[in-house]
PDB file of N, CA, C and O in Angstrom:
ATOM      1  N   UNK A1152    -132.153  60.905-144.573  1.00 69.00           N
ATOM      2  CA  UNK A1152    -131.083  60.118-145.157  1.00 69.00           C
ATOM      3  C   UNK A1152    -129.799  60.936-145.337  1.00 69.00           C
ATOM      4  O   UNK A1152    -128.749  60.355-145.614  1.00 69.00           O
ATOM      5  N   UNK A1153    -129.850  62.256-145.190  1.00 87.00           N
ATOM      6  CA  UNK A1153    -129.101  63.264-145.321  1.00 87.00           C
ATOM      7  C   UNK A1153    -127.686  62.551-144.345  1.00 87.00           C
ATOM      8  O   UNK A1153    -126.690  62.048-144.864  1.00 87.00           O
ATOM      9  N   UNK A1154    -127.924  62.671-142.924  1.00 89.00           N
ATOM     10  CA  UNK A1154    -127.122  62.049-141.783  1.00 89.00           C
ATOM     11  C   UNK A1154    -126.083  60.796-142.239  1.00 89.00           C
ATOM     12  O   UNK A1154    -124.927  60.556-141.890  1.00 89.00           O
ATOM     13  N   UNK A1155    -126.990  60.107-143.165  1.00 88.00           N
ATOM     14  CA  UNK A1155    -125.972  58.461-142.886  1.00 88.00           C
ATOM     15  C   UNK A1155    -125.385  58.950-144.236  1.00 88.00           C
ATOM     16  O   UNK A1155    -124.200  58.773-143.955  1.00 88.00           O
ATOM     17  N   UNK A1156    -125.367  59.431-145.481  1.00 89.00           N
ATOM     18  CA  UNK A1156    -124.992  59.635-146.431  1.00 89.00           C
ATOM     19  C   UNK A1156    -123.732  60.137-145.779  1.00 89.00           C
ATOM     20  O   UNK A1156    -122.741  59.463-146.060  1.00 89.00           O
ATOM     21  N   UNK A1157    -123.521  61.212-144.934  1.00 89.00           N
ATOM     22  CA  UNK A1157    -122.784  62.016-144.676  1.00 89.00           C
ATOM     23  C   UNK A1157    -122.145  61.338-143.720  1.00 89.00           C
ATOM     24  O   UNK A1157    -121.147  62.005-143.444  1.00 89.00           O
ATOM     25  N   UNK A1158    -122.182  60.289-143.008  1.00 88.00           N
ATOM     26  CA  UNK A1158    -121.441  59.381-142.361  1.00 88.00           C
ATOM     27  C   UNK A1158    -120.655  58.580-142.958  1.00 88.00           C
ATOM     28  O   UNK A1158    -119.514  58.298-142.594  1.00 88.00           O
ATOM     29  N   UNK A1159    -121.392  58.052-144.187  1.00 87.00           N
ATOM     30  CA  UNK A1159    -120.746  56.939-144.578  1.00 87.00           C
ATOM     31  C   UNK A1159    -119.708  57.644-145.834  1.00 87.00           C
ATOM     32  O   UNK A1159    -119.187  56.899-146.665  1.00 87.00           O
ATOM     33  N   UNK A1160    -119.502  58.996-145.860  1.00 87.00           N
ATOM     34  CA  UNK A1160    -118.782  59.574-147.154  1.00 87.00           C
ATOM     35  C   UNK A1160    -117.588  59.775-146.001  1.00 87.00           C
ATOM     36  O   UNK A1160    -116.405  59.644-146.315  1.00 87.00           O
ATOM     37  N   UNK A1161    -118.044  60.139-144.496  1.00 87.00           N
ATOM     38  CA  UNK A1161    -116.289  59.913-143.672  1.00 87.00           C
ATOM     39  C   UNK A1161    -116.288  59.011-144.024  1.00 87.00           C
ATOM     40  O   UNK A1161    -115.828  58.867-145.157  1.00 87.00           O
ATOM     41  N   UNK A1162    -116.819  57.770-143.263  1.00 87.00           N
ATOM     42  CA  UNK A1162    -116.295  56.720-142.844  1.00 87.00           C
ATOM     43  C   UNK A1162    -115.491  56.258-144.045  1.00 87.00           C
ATOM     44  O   UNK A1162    -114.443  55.621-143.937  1.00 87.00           O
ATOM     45  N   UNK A1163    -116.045  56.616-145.201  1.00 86.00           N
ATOM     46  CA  UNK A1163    -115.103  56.009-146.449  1.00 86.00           C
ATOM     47  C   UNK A1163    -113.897  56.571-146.539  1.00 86.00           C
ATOM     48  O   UNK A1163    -112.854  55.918-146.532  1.00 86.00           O
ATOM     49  N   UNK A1164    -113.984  58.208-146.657  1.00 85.00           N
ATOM     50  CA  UNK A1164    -112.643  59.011-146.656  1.00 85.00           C
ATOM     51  C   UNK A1164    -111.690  58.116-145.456  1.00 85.00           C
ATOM     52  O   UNK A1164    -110.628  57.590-145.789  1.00 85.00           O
ATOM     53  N   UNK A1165    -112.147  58.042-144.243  1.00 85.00           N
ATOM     54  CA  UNK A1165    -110.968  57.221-143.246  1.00 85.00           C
ATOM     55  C   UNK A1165    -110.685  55.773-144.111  1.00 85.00           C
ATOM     56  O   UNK A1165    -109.561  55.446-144.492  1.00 85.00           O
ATOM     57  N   UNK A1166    -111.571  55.199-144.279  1.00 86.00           N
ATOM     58  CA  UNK A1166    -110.906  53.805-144.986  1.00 86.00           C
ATOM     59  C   UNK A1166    -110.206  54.280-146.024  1.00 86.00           C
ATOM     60  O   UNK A1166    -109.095  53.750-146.032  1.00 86.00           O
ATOM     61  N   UNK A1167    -110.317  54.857-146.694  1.00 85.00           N
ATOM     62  CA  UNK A1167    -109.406  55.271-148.143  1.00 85.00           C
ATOM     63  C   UNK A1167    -107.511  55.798-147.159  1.00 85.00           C
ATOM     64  O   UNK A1167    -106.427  55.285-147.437  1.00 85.00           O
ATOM     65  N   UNK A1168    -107.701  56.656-146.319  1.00 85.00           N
ATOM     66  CA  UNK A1168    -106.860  57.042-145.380  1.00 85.00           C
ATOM     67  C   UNK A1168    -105.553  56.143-145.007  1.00 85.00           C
ATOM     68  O   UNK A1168    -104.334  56.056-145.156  1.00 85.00           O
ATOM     69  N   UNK A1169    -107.029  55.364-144.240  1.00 85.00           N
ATOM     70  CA  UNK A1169    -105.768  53.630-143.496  1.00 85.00           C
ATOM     71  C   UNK A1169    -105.012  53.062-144.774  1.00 85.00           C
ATOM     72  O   UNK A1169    -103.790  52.913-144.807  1.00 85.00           O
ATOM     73  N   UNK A1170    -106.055  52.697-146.043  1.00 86.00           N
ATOM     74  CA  UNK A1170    -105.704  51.806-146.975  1.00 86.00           C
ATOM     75  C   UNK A1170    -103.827  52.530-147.418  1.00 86.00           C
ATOM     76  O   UNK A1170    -102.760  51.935-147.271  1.00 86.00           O
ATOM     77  N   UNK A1171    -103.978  53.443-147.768  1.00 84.00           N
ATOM     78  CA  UNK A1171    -103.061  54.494-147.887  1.00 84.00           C
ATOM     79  C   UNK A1171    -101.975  53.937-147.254  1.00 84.00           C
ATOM     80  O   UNK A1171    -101.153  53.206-147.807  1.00 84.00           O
ATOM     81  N   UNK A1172    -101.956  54.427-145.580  1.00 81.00           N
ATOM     82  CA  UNK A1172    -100.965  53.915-144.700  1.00 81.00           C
ATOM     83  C   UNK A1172    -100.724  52.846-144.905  1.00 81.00           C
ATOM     84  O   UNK A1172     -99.512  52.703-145.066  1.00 81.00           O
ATOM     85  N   UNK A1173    -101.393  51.761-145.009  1.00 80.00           N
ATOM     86  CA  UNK A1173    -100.894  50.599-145.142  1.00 80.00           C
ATOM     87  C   UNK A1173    -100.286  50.239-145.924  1.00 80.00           C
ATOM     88  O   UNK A1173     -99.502  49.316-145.705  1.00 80.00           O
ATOM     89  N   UNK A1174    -100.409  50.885-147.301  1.00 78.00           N
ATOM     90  CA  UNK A1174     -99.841  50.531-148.391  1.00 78.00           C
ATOM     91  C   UNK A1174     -98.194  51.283-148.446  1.00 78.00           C
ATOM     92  O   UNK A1174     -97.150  51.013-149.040  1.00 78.00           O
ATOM     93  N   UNK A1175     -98.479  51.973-147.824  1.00 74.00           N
ATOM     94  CA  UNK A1175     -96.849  53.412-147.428  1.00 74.00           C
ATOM     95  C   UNK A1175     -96.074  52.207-146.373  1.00 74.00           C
ATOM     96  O   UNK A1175     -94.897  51.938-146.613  1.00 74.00           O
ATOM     97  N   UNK A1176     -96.543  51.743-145.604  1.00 68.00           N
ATOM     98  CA  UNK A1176     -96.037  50.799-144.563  1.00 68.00           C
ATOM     99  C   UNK A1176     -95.369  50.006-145.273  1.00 68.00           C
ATOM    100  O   UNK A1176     -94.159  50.157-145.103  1.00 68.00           O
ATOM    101  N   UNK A1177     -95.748  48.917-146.283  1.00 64.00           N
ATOM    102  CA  UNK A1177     -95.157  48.001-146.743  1.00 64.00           C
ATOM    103  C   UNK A1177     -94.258  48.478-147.768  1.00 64.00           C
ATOM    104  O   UNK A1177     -93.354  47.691-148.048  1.00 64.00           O
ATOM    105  N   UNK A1178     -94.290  49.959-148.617  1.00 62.00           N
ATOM    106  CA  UNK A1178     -93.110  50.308-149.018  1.00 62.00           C
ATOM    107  C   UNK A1178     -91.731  50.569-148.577  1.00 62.00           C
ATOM    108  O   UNK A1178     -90.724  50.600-149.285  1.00 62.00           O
ATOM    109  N   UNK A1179     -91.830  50.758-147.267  1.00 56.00           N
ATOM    110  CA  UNK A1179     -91.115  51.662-146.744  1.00 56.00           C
ATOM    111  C   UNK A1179     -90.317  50.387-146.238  1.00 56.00           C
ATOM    112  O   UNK A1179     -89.288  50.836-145.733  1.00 56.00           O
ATOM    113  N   UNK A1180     -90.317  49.053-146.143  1.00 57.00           N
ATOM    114  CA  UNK A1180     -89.392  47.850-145.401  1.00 57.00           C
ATOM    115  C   UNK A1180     -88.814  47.437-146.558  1.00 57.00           C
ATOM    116  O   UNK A1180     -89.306  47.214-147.665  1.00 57.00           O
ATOM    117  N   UNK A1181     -87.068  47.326-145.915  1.00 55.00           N
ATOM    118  CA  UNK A1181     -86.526  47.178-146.960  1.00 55.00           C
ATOM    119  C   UNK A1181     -86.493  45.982-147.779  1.00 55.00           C
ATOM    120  O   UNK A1181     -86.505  46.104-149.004  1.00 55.00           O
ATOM    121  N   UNK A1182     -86.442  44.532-147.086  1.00 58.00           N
ATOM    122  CA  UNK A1182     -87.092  43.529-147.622  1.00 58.00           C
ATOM    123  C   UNK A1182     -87.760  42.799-146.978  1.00 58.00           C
ATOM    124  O   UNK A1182     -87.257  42.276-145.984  1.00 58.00           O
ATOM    125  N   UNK A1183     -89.359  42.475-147.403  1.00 57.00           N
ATOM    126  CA  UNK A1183     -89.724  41.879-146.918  1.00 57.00           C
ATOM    127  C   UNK A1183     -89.755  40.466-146.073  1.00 57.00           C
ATOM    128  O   UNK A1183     -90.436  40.177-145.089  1.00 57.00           O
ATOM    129  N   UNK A1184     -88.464  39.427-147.031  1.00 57.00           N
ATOM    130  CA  UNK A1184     -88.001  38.446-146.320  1.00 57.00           C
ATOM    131  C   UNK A1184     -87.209  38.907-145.282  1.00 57.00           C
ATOM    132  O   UNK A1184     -87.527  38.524-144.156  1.00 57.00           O
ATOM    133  N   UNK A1185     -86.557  39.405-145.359  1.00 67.00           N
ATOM    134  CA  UNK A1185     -85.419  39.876-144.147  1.00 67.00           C
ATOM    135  C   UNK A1185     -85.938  40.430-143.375  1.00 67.00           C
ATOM    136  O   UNK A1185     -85.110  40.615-142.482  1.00 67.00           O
ATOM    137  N   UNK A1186     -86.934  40.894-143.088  1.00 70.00           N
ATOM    138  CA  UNK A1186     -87.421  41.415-141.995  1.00 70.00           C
ATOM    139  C   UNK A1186     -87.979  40.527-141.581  1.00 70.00           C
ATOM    140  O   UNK A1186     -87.598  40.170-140.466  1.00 70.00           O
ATOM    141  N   UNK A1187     -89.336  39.582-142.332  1.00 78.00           N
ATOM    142  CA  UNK A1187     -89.751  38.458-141.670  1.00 78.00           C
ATOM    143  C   UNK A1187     -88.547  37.310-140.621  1.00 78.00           C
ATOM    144  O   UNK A1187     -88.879  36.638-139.645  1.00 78.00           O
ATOM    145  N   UNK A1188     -87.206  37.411-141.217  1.00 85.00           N
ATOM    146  CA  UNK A1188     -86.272  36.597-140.709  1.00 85.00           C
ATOM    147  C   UNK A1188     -86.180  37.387-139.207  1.00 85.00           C
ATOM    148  O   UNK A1188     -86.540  36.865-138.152  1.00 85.00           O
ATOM    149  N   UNK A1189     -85.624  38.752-139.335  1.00 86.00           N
ATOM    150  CA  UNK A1189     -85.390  39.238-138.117  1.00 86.00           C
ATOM    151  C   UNK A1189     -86.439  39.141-137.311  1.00 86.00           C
ATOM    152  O   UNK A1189     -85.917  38.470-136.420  1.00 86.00           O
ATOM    153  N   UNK A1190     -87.620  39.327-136.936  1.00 88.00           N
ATOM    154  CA  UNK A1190     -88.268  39.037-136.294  1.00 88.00           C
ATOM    155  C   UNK A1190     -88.871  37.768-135.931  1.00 88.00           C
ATOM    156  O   UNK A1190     -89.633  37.738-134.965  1.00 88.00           O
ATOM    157  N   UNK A1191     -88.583  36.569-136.687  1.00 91.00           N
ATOM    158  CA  UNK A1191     -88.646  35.138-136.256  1.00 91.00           C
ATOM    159  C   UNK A1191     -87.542  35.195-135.088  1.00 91.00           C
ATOM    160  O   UNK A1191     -87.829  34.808-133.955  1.00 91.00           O
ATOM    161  N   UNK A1192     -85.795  35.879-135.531  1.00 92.00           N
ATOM    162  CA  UNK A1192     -84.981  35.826-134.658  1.00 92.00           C
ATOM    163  C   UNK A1192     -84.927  35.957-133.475  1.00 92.00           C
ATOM    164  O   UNK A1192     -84.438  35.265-132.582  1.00 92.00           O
ATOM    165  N   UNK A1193     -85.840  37.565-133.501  1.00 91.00           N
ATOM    166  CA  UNK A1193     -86.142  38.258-131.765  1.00 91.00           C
ATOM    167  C   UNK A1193     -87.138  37.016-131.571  1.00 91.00           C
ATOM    168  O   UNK A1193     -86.717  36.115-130.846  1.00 91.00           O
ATOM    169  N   UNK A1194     -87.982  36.918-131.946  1.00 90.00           N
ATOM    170  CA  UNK A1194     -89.427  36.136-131.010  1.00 90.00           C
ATOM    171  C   UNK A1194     -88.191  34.460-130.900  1.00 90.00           C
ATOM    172  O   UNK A1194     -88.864  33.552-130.411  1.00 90.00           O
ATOM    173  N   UNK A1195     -87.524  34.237-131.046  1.00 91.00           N
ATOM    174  CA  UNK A1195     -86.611  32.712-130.785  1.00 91.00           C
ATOM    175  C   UNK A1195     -85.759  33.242-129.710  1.00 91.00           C
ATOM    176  O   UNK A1195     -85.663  32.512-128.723  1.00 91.00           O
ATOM    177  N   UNK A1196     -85.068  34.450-129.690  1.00 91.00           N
ATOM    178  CA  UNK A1196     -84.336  34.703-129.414  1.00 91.00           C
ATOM    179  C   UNK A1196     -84.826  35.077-127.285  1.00 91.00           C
ATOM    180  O   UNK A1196     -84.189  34.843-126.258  1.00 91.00           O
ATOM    181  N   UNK A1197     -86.719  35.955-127.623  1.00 88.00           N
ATOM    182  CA  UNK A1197     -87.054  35.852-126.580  1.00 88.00           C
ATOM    183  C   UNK A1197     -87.727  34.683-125.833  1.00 88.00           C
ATOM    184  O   UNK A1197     -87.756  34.641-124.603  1.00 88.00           O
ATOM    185  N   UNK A1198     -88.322  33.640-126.705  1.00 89.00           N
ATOM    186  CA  UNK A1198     -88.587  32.348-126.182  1.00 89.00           C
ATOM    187  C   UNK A1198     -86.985  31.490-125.544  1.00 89.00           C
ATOM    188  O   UNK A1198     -86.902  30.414-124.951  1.00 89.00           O
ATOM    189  N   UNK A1199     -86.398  31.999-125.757  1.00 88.00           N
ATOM    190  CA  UNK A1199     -85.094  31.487-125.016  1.00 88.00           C
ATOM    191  C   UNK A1199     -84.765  32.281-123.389  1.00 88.00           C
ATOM    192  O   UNK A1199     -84.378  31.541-122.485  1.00 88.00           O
ATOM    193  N   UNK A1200     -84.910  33.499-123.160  1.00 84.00           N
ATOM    194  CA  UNK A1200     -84.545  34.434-122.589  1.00 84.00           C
ATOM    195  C   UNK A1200     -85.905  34.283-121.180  1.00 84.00           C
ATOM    196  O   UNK A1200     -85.725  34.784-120.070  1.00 84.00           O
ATOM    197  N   UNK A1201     -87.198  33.498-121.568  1.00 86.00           N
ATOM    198  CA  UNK A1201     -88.714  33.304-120.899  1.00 86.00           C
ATOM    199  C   UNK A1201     -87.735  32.560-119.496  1.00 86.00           C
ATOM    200  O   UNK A1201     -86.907  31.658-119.618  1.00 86.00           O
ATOM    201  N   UNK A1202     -88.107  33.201-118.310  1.00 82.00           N
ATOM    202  CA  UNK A1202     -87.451  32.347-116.782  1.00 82.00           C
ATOM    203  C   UNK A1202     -85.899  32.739-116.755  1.00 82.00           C
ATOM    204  O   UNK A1202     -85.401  32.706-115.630  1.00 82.00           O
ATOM    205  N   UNK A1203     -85.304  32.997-117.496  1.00 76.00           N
ATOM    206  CA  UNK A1203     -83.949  33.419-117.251  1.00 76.00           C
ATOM    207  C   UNK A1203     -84.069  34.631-116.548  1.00 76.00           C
ATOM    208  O   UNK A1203     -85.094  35.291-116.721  1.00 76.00           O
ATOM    209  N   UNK A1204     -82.975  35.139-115.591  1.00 77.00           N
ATOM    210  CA  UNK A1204     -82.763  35.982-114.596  1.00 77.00           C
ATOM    211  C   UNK A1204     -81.496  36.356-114.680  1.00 77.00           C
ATOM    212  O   UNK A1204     -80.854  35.314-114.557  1.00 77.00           O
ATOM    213  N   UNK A1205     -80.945  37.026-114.785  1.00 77.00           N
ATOM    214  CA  UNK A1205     -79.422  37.682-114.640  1.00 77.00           C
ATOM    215  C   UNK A1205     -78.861  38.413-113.255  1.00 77.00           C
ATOM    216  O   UNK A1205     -79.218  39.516-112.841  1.00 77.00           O
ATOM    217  N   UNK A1206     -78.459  38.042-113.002  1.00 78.00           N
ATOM    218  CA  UNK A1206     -78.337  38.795-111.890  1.00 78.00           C
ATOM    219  C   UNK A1206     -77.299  40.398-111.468  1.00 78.00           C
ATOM    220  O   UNK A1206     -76.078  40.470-111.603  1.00 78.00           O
ATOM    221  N   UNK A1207     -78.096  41.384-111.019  1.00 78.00           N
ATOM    222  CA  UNK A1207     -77.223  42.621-111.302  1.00 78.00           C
ATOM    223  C   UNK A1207     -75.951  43.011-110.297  1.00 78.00           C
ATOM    224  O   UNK A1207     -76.208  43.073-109.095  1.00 78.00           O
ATOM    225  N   UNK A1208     -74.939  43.210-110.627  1.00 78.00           N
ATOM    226  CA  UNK A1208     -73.819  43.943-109.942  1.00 78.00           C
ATOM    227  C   UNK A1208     -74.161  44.658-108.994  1.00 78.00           C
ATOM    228  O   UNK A1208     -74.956  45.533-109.337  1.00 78.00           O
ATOM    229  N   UNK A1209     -73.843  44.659-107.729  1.00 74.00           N
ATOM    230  CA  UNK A1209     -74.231  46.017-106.722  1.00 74.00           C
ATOM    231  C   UNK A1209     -73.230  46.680-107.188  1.00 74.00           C
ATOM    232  O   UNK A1209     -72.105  46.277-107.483  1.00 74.00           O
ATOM    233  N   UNK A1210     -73.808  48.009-107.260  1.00 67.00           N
ATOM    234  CA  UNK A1210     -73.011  49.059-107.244  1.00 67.00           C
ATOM    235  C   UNK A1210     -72.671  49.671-106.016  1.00 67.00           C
ATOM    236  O   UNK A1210     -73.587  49.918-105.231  1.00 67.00           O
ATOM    237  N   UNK A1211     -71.084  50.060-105.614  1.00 62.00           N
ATOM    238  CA  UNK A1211     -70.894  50.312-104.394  1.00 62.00           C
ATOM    239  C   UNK A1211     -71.328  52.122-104.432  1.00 62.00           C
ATOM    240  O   UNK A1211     -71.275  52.791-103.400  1.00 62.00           O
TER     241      UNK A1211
END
């Protein structure tokens, strides 16, 4: 039993780890609505942009 004891005391240290990051992640945005906005924007902004083609300048 020695083995899984000693597995499951990582495996916890890594979950304790992530939990961490995750929690540092959501401090670190400056507001949460406003960011949710900006990124509704891009994802509208690229559902618009889906089949469009631009076409490039030759350069001489």
């Amino acid at each position: 039993m020695g083995l899984i004891d000693e597995i499951r005391k990582r495996r916890d240290s890594w979950m304790g780890r992530l939990e961490e990051h995750r929690q540092d992640d959501g401090e670190n945005e400056d507001n949460p609505v406003t960011h949710g906005e900006k990124e509704e924007e891009e994802i509208l902004q690229k559902r618009r942009m889906v089949g469009v083609f631009t076409r490039k300048e030759k350069m001489e």
